[in-house]
Amino acid sequence: MSKKMALSGAALAAVLALTACSSNNSNSDSSASPSASSSASPSASAPASQAPASFENFPTYGFDLGNNRHVPFKEITADNINDLGVVWSADLKTLDADVKNGNQSYPVVVDGVVYITTSGNQIFAFDGVTGNVKWHWKPDAKMAEESAKAGINANRGVAIGEGKVFMLTTNNHIIAVDQNTGALVKDANIADSIEGVTVENGYYETTAPIYYKGNIYIGSSGGDNGVRGFVAAYKASDLSPAWDAPFWTVPPKGQDWLANSKYHGGGAVWNPVAIDEETGIMYFSVGNPAPDFYGKDRPGANPYTDSVVAVDSATGKLIWAKQEISHDLWDYDAAASPMILKATVNGKQQKVVVEGGKSGQWWAWDAATGDVVWDGIPFAKIEHPEPTPEGVLVYPGVLGGENYAPETYDPATNYVLIPGIEYPSLLKSAKNQDEAFNKEFNGAWAFGTAMGEAPADVVPYGTITAIDVNTGKQVYQNKTKDMMRGGLTSTDTGLAFYGELDGKINAMDIKSGKVLWTFQTAGDNIQAAPAFFTADGKQYLVFTSGGSKPKVHVYALGGDKTQGSAGQANNGNAHAAK
């Protein structure tokens, strides 16, 4: 169903909303909107000048389709890192007042254009060098109203392919807009091809889609609402289904281990897939079974929940599946996207798939066969007795372990860096299925139960753990002030970059784990990993921040070194991250 999208306000006064260092300010006039019915609004463009002639991109969520988040760029090094400063920044709420709090957007950069989504399902396309807004797309009032019913605003980014930008919306639509203009090309309601995928039934979409060989690959959110999880493929050309049927992560309600359940089983796939371009095999992580903390009426292991699954990307047919947590009672999703590595393992080259779970454990499997390489290496405190109606304290808590924040892999050291959370939860199980099945919960019908307050003397913090893929052993573990909610991106110069919930961004030496550079942004709540790109060989770093100050921040050598005031760290709601 095609929708006509409303024009955002007065071309957004985009240039005035950009805070940039003096060398990048532009006094050009705003350009007029093309028409009142346009789905995208233009912004002022800088006067014609020496435009960059060449670019190196960050073209998809994980930089490459294997989600390694490791870029081959070499201009920013340990020796010059302290010359890094702000080139430009943009306040998304100034650009459009309807932008919601809590941004979790992972930037994608193609040919010098930075594509950002916002909480509330808007898309901005920025000139990566100047910060000028090239175009801006926002949903109409009807879509915004439908999305608000989901009780969540998160949106983690876009996919780009065939001249279009693709985004998933909270109310379960796939949006395709023109890559150059932002004009709406197609709006497909997922419920038209997969029956029952509606906000009213507990489904919503927060993940970034992935483009590969003419298809768009999507997952599903809402496992805590008791939905039936799936992965599906759509043709990028017209958003029609590309597979004969979705890949369902759990059986139909009333069958197999759901024979006596009031729930559809959970198993949401709420983060992007990884795809091996050499084999066409697609890998994805599956979330918790439903209800969360009550398992009596879902007996057995509950496959494929809390698993990493491999399917044929062309057909959706199963190749292998490996479960991390059997019969999960603690909300221990395999949440973060898998990574596909060509790494040294036990002294030999091997292609492996790795993933760190909310359980606080890290796994590696042979990419072709699913054979276990490293089995549940711990990187967090693990102590999780079975929940009771009175309540038990469990480690990790419902935030993980490793939540949705992605890892990165550095081929020079053969290290995987895992973003971690150290924070317990007090879990209270339902006494029976009827008690767990409570539709009075807003957006969490199958929360199972309830959570109590963690002890007041428990202070949450984060970790960055380096695992040597060759040995499967921990090399070091750094403690971070705030829980690691955003993830990491690494470079060929041996640096890894990450942000924290108070708005700080950091660069660390991967080999030693030493933090070499810290910068306090003017935002707070950094809950996404950065992207890099180059323009005429100059390397740029792109972060987004969320909280109540959703912003875009772009850095380069020689930029403004003026730092902002410390932000307010927000630990996040247990289930608002999905």
PDB file of C-alpha atoms in Angstrom, residues 87-237:
ATOM      1  CA  VAL A  87      34.151  18.963  11.445  1.00  0.00           C
ATOM      2  CA  TRP A  88      30.399  19.388  11.749  1.00  0.00           C
ATOM      3  CA  SER A  89      27.493  18.258  13.865  1.00  0.00           C
ATOM      4  CA  ALA A  90      23.733  18.381  13.474  1.00  0.00           C
ATOM      5  CA  ASP A  91      20.986  18.555  16.078  1.00  0.00           C
ATOM      6  CA  LEU A  92      18.262  16.276  14.719  1.00  0.00           C
ATOM      7  CA  LYS A  93      15.534  17.799  16.873  1.00  0.00           C
ATOM      8  CA  THR A  94      16.368  21.238  15.517  1.00  0.00           C
ATOM      9  CA  LEU A  95      16.114  19.880  12.004  1.00  0.00           C
ATOM     10  CA  ASP A  96      12.704  18.403  12.818  1.00  0.00           C
ATOM     11  CA  ALA A  97      10.863  18.753  16.124  1.00  0.00           C
ATOM     12  CA  ASP A  98       9.129  15.400  15.593  1.00  0.00           C
ATOM     13  CA  VAL A  99      12.401  13.462  15.998  1.00  0.00           C
ATOM     14  CA  LYS A 100      12.025  11.262  19.075  1.00  0.00           C
ATOM     15  CA  ASN A 101      14.457  10.700  21.928  1.00  0.00           C
ATOM     16  CA  GLY A 102      16.675   7.650  22.139  1.00  0.00           C
ATOM     17  CA  ASN A 103      18.449   7.533  18.785  1.00  0.00           C
ATOM     18  CA  GLN A 104      20.194   4.220  18.001  1.00  0.00           C
ATOM     19  CA  SER A 105      21.091   4.792  14.339  1.00  0.00           C
ATOM     20  CA  TYR A 106      24.115   3.087  12.781  1.00  0.00           C
ATOM     21  CA  PRO A 107      25.357   5.424  10.016  1.00  0.00           C
ATOM     22  CA  VAL A 108      25.709   4.210   6.439  1.00  0.00           C
ATOM     23  CA  VAL A 109      27.873   6.277   4.075  1.00  0.00           C
ATOM     24  CA  VAL A 110      27.861   6.005   0.275  1.00  0.00           C
ATOM     25  CA  ASP A 111      29.779   8.366  -2.049  1.00  0.00           C
ATOM     26  CA  GLY A 112      30.250  10.939   0.676  1.00  0.00           C
ATOM     27  CA  VAL A 113      26.585  10.994   1.750  1.00  0.00           C
ATOM     28  CA  VAL A 114      25.808  10.039   5.365  1.00  0.00           C
ATOM     29  CA  TYR A 115      22.436   8.328   5.822  1.00  0.00           C
ATOM     30  CA  ILE A 116      20.942   8.483   9.318  1.00  0.00           C
ATOM     31  CA  THR A 117      17.630   7.229  10.660  1.00  0.00           C
ATOM     32  CA  THR A 118      15.994   8.594  13.783  1.00  0.00           C
ATOM     33  CA  SER A 119      13.758   7.276  16.508  1.00  0.00           C
ATOM     34  CA  GLY A 120      10.326   7.753  15.040  1.00  0.00           C
ATOM     35  CA  ASN A 121      11.361   6.539  11.547  1.00  0.00           C
ATOM     36  CA  GLN A 122      12.792   9.596   9.824  1.00  0.00           C
ATOM     37  CA  ILE A 123      15.718   9.507   7.381  1.00  0.00           C
ATOM     38  CA  PHE A 124      18.301  12.259   6.862  1.00  0.00           C
ATOM     39  CA  ALA A 125      20.864  12.347   4.064  1.00  0.00           C
ATOM     40  CA  PHE A 126      23.808  14.636   4.881  1.00  0.00           C
ATOM     41  CA  ASP A 127      26.729  15.760   2.772  1.00  0.00           C
ATOM     42  CA  GLY A 128      29.449  14.034   4.765  1.00  0.00           C
ATOM     43  CA  VAL A 129      32.051  16.753   4.227  1.00  0.00           C
ATOM     44  CA  THR A 130      29.971  19.910   4.742  1.00  0.00           C
ATOM     45  CA  GLY A 131      27.081  18.669   6.893  1.00  0.00           C
ATOM     46  CA  ASN A 132      24.450  20.150   4.575  1.00  0.00           C
ATOM     47  CA  VAL A 133      21.177  18.227   4.523  1.00  0.00           C
ATOM     48  CA  LYS A 134      20.688  16.824   1.018  1.00  0.00           C
ATOM     49  CA  TRP A 135      17.191  15.533   1.769  1.00  0.00           C
ATOM     50  CA  HIS A 136      14.951  14.466   4.621  1.00  0.00           C
ATOM     51  CA  TRP A 137      12.096  11.939   4.679  1.00  0.00           C
ATOM     52  CA  LYS A 138       9.525  11.577   7.431  1.00  0.00           C
ATOM     53  CA  PRO A 139       6.362   9.487   7.850  1.00  0.00           C
ATOM     54  CA  ASP A 140       2.927  11.000   7.553  1.00  0.00           C
ATOM     55  CA  ALA A 141       0.649  11.447  10.563  1.00  0.00           C
ATOM     56  CA  LYS A 142      -1.085   8.093  10.079  1.00  0.00           C
ATOM     57  CA  MET A 143       2.162   6.120  10.077  1.00  0.00           C
ATOM     58  CA  ALA A 144       3.455   8.087  13.053  1.00  0.00           C
ATOM     59  CA  GLU A 145       0.266   7.345  14.974  1.00  0.00           C
ATOM     60  CA  GLU A 146       0.396   3.626  14.146  1.00  0.00           C
ATOM     61  CA  SER A 147       4.076   3.444  15.133  1.00  0.00           C
ATOM     62  CA  ALA A 148       3.453   5.141  18.468  1.00  0.00           C
ATOM     63  CA  LYS A 149       1.184   2.254  19.507  1.00  0.00           C
ATOM     64  CA  ALA A 150       4.173  -0.078  19.620  1.00  0.00           C
ATOM     65  CA  GLY A 151       5.542   1.674  22.689  1.00  0.00           C
ATOM     66  CA  ILE A 152       9.046   1.868  21.198  1.00  0.00           C
ATOM     67  CA  ASN A 153      10.810   4.338  18.898  1.00  0.00           C
ATOM     68  CA  ALA A 154      14.139   2.695  18.068  1.00  0.00           C
ATOM     69  CA  ASN A 155      15.377   2.555  14.469  1.00  0.00           C
ATOM     70  CA  ARG A 156      18.874   1.273  13.714  1.00  0.00           C
ATOM     71  CA  GLY A 157      19.512   2.306  10.146  1.00  0.00           C
ATOM     72  CA  VAL A 158      19.095   1.781   6.428  1.00  0.00           C
ATOM     73  CA  ALA A 159      20.174  -0.433   3.554  1.00  0.00           C
ATOM     74  CA  ILE A 160      21.171   0.999   0.189  1.00  0.00           C
ATOM     75  CA  GLY A 161      20.929  -0.671  -3.194  1.00  0.00           C
ATOM     76  CA  GLU A 162      19.685  -0.156  -6.755  1.00  0.00           C
ATOM     77  CA  GLY A 163      19.511   3.610  -6.283  1.00  0.00           C
ATOM     78  CA  LYS A 164      17.196   3.353  -3.290  1.00  0.00           C
ATOM     79  CA  VAL A 165      17.412   3.732   0.484  1.00  0.00           C
ATOM     80  CA  PHE A 166      15.450   1.109   2.445  1.00  0.00           C
ATOM     81  CA  MET A 167      14.171   1.486   6.003  1.00  0.00           C
ATOM     82  CA  LEU A 168      11.922  -0.567   8.279  1.00  0.00           C
ATOM     83  CA  THR A 169       9.326   1.291  10.328  1.00  0.00           C
ATOM     84  CA  THR A 170       8.039   0.575  13.790  1.00  0.00           C
ATOM     85  CA  ASN A 171       4.574  -0.221  12.413  1.00  0.00           C
ATOM     86  CA  ASN A 172       5.975  -3.005  10.226  1.00  0.00           C
ATOM     87  CA  HIS A 173       6.394  -1.333   6.844  1.00  0.00           C
ATOM     88  CA  ILE A 174       9.319  -1.455   4.408  1.00  0.00           C
ATOM     89  CA  ILE A 175      10.033   1.978   2.964  1.00  0.00           C
ATOM     90  CA  ALA A 176      12.023   2.578  -0.218  1.00  0.00           C
ATOM     91  CA  VAL A 177      13.007   6.146  -1.128  1.00  0.00           C
ATOM     92  CA  ASP A 178      15.089   7.520  -3.963  1.00  0.00           C
ATOM     93  CA  GLN A 179      18.749   7.622  -2.960  1.00  0.00           C
ATOM     94  CA  ASN A 180      19.353  11.013  -4.607  1.00  0.00           C
ATOM     95  CA  THR A 181      16.159  12.901  -3.765  1.00  0.00           C
ATOM     96  CA  GLY A 182      14.511  11.139  -0.837  1.00  0.00           C
ATOM     97  CA  ALA A 183      11.241  10.880  -2.762  1.00  0.00           C
ATOM     98  CA  LEU A 184       9.089   7.916  -1.782  1.00  0.00           C
ATOM     99  CA  VAL A 185       9.375   5.040  -4.254  1.00  0.00           C
ATOM    100  CA  LYS A 186       7.492   2.270  -2.454  1.00  0.00           C
ATOM    101  CA  ASP A 187       5.799   1.611   0.894  1.00  0.00           C
ATOM    102  CA  ALA A 188       5.124  -2.083   1.541  1.00  0.00           C
ATOM    103  CA  ASN A 189       3.107  -3.273   4.526  1.00  0.00           C
ATOM    104  CA  ILE A 190       4.702  -6.507   5.780  1.00  0.00           C
ATOM    105  CA  ALA A 191       1.268  -7.724   6.907  1.00  0.00           C
ATOM    106  CA  ASP A 192       0.202  -7.839   3.247  1.00  0.00           C
ATOM    107  CA  SER A 193       2.672 -10.690   2.647  1.00  0.00           C
ATOM    108  CA  ILE A 194       2.999 -12.211   6.159  1.00  0.00           C
ATOM    109  CA  GLU A 195      -0.360 -12.488   7.854  1.00  0.00           C
ATOM    110  CA  GLY A 196      -0.717 -11.028  11.314  1.00  0.00           C
ATOM    111  CA  VAL A 197       2.470  -8.923  11.394  1.00  0.00           C
ATOM    112  CA  THR A 198       0.866  -5.902  13.038  1.00  0.00           C
ATOM    113  CA  VAL A 199       1.502  -3.697  16.043  1.00  0.00           C
ATOM    114  CA  GLU A 200      -1.806  -4.904  17.493  1.00  0.00           C
ATOM    115  CA  ASN A 201      -0.432  -8.470  17.458  1.00  0.00           C
ATOM    116  CA  GLY A 202       2.786  -7.402  19.184  1.00  0.00           C
ATOM    117  CA  TYR A 203       5.084  -7.088  16.153  1.00  0.00           C
ATOM    118  CA  TYR A 204       7.266  -4.092  15.401  1.00  0.00           C
ATOM    119  CA  GLU A 205      10.495  -3.399  13.476  1.00  0.00           C
ATOM    120  CA  THR A 206      13.604  -1.785  14.929  1.00  0.00           C
ATOM    121  CA  THR A 207      16.378  -3.414  12.913  1.00  0.00           C
ATOM    122  CA  ALA A 208      18.309  -2.178   9.905  1.00  0.00           C
ATOM    123  CA  PRO A 209      17.543  -4.096   6.696  1.00  0.00           C
ATOM    124  CA  ILE A 210      20.339  -5.648   4.626  1.00  0.00           C
ATOM    125  CA  TYR A 211      20.654  -5.458   0.811  1.00  0.00           C
ATOM    126  CA  TYR A 212      22.276  -8.337  -1.096  1.00  0.00           C
ATOM    127  CA  LYS A 213      21.985  -9.445  -4.739  1.00  0.00           C
ATOM    128  CA  GLY A 214      18.685  -7.762  -5.459  1.00  0.00           C
ATOM    129  CA  ASN A 215      17.006  -8.649  -2.165  1.00  0.00           C
ATOM    130  CA  ILE A 216      16.250  -6.876   1.091  1.00  0.00           C
ATOM    131  CA  TYR A 217      16.540  -9.088   4.185  1.00  0.00           C
ATOM    132  CA  ILE A 218      14.603  -8.275   7.328  1.00  0.00           C
ATOM    133  CA  GLY A 219      14.029  -9.740  10.769  1.00  0.00           C
ATOM    134  CA  SER A 220      11.250  -9.228  13.276  1.00  0.00           C
ATOM    135  CA  SER A 221      10.874  -7.669  16.708  1.00  0.00           C
ATOM    136  CA  GLY A 222       8.364  -8.422  19.445  1.00  0.00           C
ATOM    137  CA  GLY A 223       9.611 -11.659  21.016  1.00  0.00           C
ATOM    138  CA  ASP A 224       8.768 -10.351  24.471  1.00  0.00           C
ATOM    139  CA  ASN A 225       5.213  -9.795  23.255  1.00  0.00           C
ATOM    140  CA  GLY A 226       4.849 -13.472  22.429  1.00  0.00           C
ATOM    141  CA  VAL A 227       4.951 -13.083  18.630  1.00  0.00           C
ATOM    142  CA  ARG A 228       6.271 -15.784  16.278  1.00  0.00           C
ATOM    143  CA  GLY A 229       9.716 -14.711  15.054  1.00  0.00           C
ATOM    144  CA  PHE A 230      10.822 -14.831  11.441  1.00  0.00           C
ATOM    145  CA  VAL A 231      13.337 -13.732   8.815  1.00  0.00           C
ATOM    146  CA  ALA A 232      12.085 -12.780   5.352  1.00  0.00           C
ATOM    147  CA  ALA A 233      13.435 -11.618   1.995  1.00  0.00           C
ATOM    148  CA  TYR A 234      11.900  -9.061  -0.373  1.00  0.00           C
ATOM    149  CA  LYS A 235      12.871  -8.051  -3.885  1.00  0.00           C
ATOM    150  CA  ALA A 236      14.509  -4.642  -3.853  1.00  0.00           C
ATOM    151  CA  SER A 237      12.892  -3.822  -7.193  1.00  0.00           C
TER     152      SER A 237
END
